[in-house]
XYZ file of N, CA and C in Angstrom:
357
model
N 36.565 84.563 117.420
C 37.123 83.228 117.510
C 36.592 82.577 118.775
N 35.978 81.493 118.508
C 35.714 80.718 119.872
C 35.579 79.568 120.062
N 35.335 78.295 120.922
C 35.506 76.866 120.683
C 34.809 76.347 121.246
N 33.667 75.657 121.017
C 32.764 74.912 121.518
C 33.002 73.212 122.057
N 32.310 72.858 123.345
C 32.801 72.227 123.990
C 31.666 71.010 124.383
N 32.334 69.366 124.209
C 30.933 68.802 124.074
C 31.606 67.320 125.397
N 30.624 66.851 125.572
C 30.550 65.826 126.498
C 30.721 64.460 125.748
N 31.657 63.461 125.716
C 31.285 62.527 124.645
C 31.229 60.938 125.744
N 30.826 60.129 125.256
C 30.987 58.921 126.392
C 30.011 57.891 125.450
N 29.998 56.241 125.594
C 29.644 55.488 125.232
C 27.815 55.629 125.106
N 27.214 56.482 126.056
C 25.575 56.525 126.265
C 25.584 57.985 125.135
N 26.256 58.558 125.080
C 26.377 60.327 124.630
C 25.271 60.440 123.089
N 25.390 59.576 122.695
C 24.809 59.780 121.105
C 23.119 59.242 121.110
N 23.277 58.815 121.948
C 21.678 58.317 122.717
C 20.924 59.779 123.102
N 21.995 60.387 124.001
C 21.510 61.587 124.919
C 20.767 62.894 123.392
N 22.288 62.905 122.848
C 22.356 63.954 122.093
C 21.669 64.123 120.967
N 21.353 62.898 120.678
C 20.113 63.062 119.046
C 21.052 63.635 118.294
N 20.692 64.612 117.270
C 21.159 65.007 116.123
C 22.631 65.258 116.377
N 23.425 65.672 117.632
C 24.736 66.583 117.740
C 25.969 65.099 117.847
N 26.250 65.227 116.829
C 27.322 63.993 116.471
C 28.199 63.806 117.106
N 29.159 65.464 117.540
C 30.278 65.751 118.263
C 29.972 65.128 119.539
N 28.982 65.133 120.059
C 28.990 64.815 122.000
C 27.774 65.632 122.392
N 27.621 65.326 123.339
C 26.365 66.658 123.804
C 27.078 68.093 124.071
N 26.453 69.157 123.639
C 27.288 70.192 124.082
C 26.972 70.692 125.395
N 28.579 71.032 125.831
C 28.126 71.417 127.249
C 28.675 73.178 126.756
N 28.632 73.830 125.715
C 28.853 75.122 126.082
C 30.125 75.568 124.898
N 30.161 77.010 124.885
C 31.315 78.116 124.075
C 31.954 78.789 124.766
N 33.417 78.976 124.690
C 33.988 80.145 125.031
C 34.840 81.037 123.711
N 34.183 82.226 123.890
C 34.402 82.775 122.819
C 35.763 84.182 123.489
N 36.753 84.204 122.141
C 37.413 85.573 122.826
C 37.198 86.535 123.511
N 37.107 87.022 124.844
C 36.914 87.849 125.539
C 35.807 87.627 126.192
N 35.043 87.050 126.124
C 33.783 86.575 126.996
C 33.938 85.442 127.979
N 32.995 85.511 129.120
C 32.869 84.592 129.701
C 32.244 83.125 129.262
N 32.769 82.118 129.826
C 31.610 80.530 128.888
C 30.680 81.044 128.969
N 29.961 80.357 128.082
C 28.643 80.411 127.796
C 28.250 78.373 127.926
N 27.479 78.285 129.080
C 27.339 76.640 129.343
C 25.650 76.747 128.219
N 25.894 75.142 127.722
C 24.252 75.170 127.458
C 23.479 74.276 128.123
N 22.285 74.664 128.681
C 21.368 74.154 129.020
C 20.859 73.099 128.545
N 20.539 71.739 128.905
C 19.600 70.798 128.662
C 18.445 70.672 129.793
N 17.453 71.645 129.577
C 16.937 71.205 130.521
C 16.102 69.839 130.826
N 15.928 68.860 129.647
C 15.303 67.379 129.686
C 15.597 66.825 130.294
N 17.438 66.966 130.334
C 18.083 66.279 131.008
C 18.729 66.837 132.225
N 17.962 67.384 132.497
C 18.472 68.318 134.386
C 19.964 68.907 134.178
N 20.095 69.545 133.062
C 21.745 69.741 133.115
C 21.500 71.496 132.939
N 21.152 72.211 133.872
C 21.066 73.563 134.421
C 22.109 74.225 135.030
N 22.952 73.864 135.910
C 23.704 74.233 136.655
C 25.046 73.372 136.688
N 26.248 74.307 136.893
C 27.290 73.408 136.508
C 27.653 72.381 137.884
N 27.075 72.522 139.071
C 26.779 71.209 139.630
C 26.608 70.022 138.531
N 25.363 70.182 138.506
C 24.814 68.887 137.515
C 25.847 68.526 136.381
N 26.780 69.621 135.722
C 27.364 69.293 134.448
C 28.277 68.209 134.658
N 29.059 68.890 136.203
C 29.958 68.207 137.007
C 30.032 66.930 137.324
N 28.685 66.996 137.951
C 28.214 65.036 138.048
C 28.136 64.177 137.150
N 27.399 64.816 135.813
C 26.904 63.926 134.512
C 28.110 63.908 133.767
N 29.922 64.731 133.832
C 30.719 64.229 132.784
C 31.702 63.654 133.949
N 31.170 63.529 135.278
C 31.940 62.322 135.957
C 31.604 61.102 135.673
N 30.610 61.009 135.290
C 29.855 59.046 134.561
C 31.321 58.559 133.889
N 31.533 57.275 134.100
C 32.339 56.272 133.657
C 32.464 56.388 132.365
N 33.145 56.787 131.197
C 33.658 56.852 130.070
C 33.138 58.184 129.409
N 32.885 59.293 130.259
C 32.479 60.347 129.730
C 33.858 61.385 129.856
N 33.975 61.919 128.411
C 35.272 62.640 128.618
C 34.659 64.071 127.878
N 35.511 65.312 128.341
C 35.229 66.560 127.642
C 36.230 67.211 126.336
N 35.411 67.138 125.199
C 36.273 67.447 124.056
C 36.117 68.767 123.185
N 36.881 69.127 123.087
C 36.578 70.484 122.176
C 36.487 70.040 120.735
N 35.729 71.160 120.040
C 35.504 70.782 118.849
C 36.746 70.950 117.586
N 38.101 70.495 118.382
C 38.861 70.027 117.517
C 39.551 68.806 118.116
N 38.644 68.001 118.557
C 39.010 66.784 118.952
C 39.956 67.063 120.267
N 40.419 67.711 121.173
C 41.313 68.332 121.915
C 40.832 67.406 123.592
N 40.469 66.260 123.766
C 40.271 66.027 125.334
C 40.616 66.813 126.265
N 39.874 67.593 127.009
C 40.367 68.425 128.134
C 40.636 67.637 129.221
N 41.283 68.448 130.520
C 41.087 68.144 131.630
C 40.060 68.392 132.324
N 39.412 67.702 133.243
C 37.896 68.250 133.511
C 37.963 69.553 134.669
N 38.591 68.907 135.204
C 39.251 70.233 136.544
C 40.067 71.601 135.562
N 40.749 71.461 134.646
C 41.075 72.886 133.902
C 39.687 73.147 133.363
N 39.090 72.326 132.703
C 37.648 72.733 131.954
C 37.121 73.914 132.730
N 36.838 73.186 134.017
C 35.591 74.204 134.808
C 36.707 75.346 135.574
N 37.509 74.766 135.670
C 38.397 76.117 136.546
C 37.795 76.990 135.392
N 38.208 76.866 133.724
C 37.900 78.327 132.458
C 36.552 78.381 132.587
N 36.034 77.517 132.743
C 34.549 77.523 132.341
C 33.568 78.126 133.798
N 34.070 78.153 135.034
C 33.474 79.295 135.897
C 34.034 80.350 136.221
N 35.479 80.888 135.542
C 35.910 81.903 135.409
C 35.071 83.364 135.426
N 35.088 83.979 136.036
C 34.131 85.311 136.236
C 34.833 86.806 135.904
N 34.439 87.493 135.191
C 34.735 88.814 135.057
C 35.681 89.094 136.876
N 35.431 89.054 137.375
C 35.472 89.721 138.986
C 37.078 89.031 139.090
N 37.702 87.876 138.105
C 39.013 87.098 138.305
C 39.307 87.640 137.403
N 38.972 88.245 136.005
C 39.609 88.772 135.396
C 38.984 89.503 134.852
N 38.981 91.444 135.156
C 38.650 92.371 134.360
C 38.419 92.268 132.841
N 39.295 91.847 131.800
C 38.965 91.702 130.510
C 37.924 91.118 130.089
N 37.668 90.395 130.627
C 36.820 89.362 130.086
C 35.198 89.813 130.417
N 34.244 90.028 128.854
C 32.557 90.696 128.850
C 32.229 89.178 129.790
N 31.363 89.637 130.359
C 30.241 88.750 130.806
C 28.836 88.932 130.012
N 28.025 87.764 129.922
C 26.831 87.965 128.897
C 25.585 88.573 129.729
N 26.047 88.221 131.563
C 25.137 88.870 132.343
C 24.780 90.444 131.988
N 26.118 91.220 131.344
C 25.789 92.679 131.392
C 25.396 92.859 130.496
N 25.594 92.078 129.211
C 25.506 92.528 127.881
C 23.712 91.749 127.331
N 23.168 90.687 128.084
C 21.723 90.397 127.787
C 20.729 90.650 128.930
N 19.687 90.749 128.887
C 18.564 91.003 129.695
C 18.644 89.639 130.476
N 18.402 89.617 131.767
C 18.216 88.244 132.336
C 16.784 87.727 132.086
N 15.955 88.798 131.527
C 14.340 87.986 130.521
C 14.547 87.267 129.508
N 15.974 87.310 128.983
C 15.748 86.727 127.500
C 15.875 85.314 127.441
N 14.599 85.104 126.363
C 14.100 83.528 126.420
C 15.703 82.629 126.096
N 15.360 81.663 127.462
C 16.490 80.852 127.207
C 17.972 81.093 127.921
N 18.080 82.174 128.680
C 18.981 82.664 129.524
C 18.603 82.538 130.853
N 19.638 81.617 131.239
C 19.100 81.387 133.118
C 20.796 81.736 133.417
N 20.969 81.915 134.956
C 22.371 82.253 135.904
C 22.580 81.104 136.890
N 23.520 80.695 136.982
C 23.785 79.177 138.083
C 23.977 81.039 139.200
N 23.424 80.909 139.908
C 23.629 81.941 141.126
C 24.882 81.066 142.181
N 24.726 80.329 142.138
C 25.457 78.949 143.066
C 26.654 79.309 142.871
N 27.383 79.138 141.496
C 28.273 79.589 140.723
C 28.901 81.049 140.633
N 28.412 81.755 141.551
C 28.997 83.093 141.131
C 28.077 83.652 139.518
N 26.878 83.201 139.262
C 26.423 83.621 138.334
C 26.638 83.264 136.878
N 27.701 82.282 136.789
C 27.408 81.419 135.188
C 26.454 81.553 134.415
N 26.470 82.001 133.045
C 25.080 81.795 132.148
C 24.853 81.132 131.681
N 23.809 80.391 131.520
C 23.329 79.596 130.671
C 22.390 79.640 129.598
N 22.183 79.051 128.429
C 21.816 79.399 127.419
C 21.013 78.194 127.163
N 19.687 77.825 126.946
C 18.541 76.744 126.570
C 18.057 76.522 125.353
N 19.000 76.654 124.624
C 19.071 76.524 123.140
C 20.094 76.339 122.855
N 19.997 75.608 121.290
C 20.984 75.575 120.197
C 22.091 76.872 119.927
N 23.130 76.951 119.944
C 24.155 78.273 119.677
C 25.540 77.637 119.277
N 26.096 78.447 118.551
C 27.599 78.110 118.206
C 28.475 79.073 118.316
């Protein structure tokens, strides 16, 4: 079970091309840590940057059941680290840090990011 999480705002459908919902900024799936996704076209690598680009003026964060988050609860779950809570896999242990399309916000305590399409 897990819920994917998208950026929506008046410019958003411009940004996002095909993804109707909003741009996605990422999954959190049961027992794992987020998983953010990468745009790298659009400099959105690190959750710095995510931070800045869904502070823009009419940009709000929605889950994919229409659910508006708070942006400050968002990232509190969304940089959540194994090291705050034992249960929770991290994808750092479980993928190669070679694999195409997997980068780490190091900044972050190590966040993964993913440079592709995923659900």
């Amino acid at each position: 079970m897990g819920t994917n999480y998208y950026v929506t705002g008046p410019d958003i459908a411009e940004l996002a091309g095909a993804e109707t919902a909003g741009l996605h900024i990422g999954k959190k799936s049961a027992g794992w840590d987020f998983l953010f996704r990468a745009h790298p076209l659009l400099q959105l690598d690190s959750v710095a940057q995510w931070r800045e680009f869904v502070a823009s003026a009419g940009r709000a964060i929605v889950s994919e059941y229409h659910e508006v988050q708070d942006v400050n609860a968002f990232f509190e779950m969304a940089t959540r680290r194994p090291a705050d809570d034992p249960t929770v896999k991290t994808h750092i242990r479980t993928l190669s840090a070679t694999a195409t399309g997997y980068t780490y916000d190091m900044a972050t305590r190590g966040v993964p990011f993913l440079a592709c399409e995923f659900c």
